[in-house]
Amino acid sequence: MITLFQFSRMLDATLSHAGATMDETLELIELAKHYHFYSIIGPRCYVPLMEESLKGTDTIVGAGCSFPAGHDPTVIKAAYAKLLVEQGAKEIDMVLNIGFLKSKMYQEAEADILAVKGAIGESIPLKCIIETPVLIDHEIREASHIVLDSGIEYIKTATGFQGKTTIQHVKILSEEIRGKIKIKASGGIKNSEAISQMLDLGVSRFGISLTNVMKIIEELQNE
């Protein structure tokens, strides 16, 4: 069983619902400071605020790019990611072009990833979200190899907007990845039992909504 501190240091606490307010963002920042979250991913318009507010702490600012389906033109995707880094984001979570994947345009999907990585530079970790809830098993396997071949740092399961990540999704990823890159699980993770199961399958980071983060913190504090 993991401790609260161990959980916090694997956590990207997220605030991404459409009505997310300034006050909620400020609350996210304060909770991150208190619990030592590894990172926060909030509304992208507040990246400069989050970066400034977290200076001198052990929490970094991450940012999502091209939610929810990755369909933005590659040049826009790359420029957007570059802007977010210039504003203070220390990690980027981009979405694979799901349409390219389902159209079997695998080279185009990989080129899309490489363009974003090239725009943000080697020092900024890139996570590629493959959106497992909308994929069938063989598509998850294909997406895994596209991300592996791109040479980036992380493969991520889902945005949370299209459904939840299951243990089976993570198992398939783990079988294909074989420890060659890091796995981030995100989307509908609500309790410490799911986290423990995913850790056993090789997950090293978690993206969890702030609401569910607080539920899990309460659960870990009561154990």
mmCIF file of C-alpha atoms in Angstrom, residues 61 102 124 150 169 173:
data_model
loop_
_atom_site.group_PDB
_atom_site.id
_atom_site.type_symbol
_atom_site.label_atom_id
_atom_site.label_comp_id
_atom_site.label_asym_id
_atom_site.label_seq_id
_atom_site.Cartn_x
_atom_site.Cartn_y
_atom_site.Cartn_z
ATOM 1 C CA VAL A 61 3.202 23.090 -13.838
ATOM 2 C CA LYS A 102 -7.956 4.896 -36.746
ATOM 3 C CA ILE A 124 10.728 19.203 -21.495
ATOM 4 C CA SER A 150 8.739 8.437 -31.483
ATOM 5 C CA HIS A 169 -6.117 -0.885 -20.871
ATOM 6 C CA LEU A 173 0.018 -0.997 -22.607
#
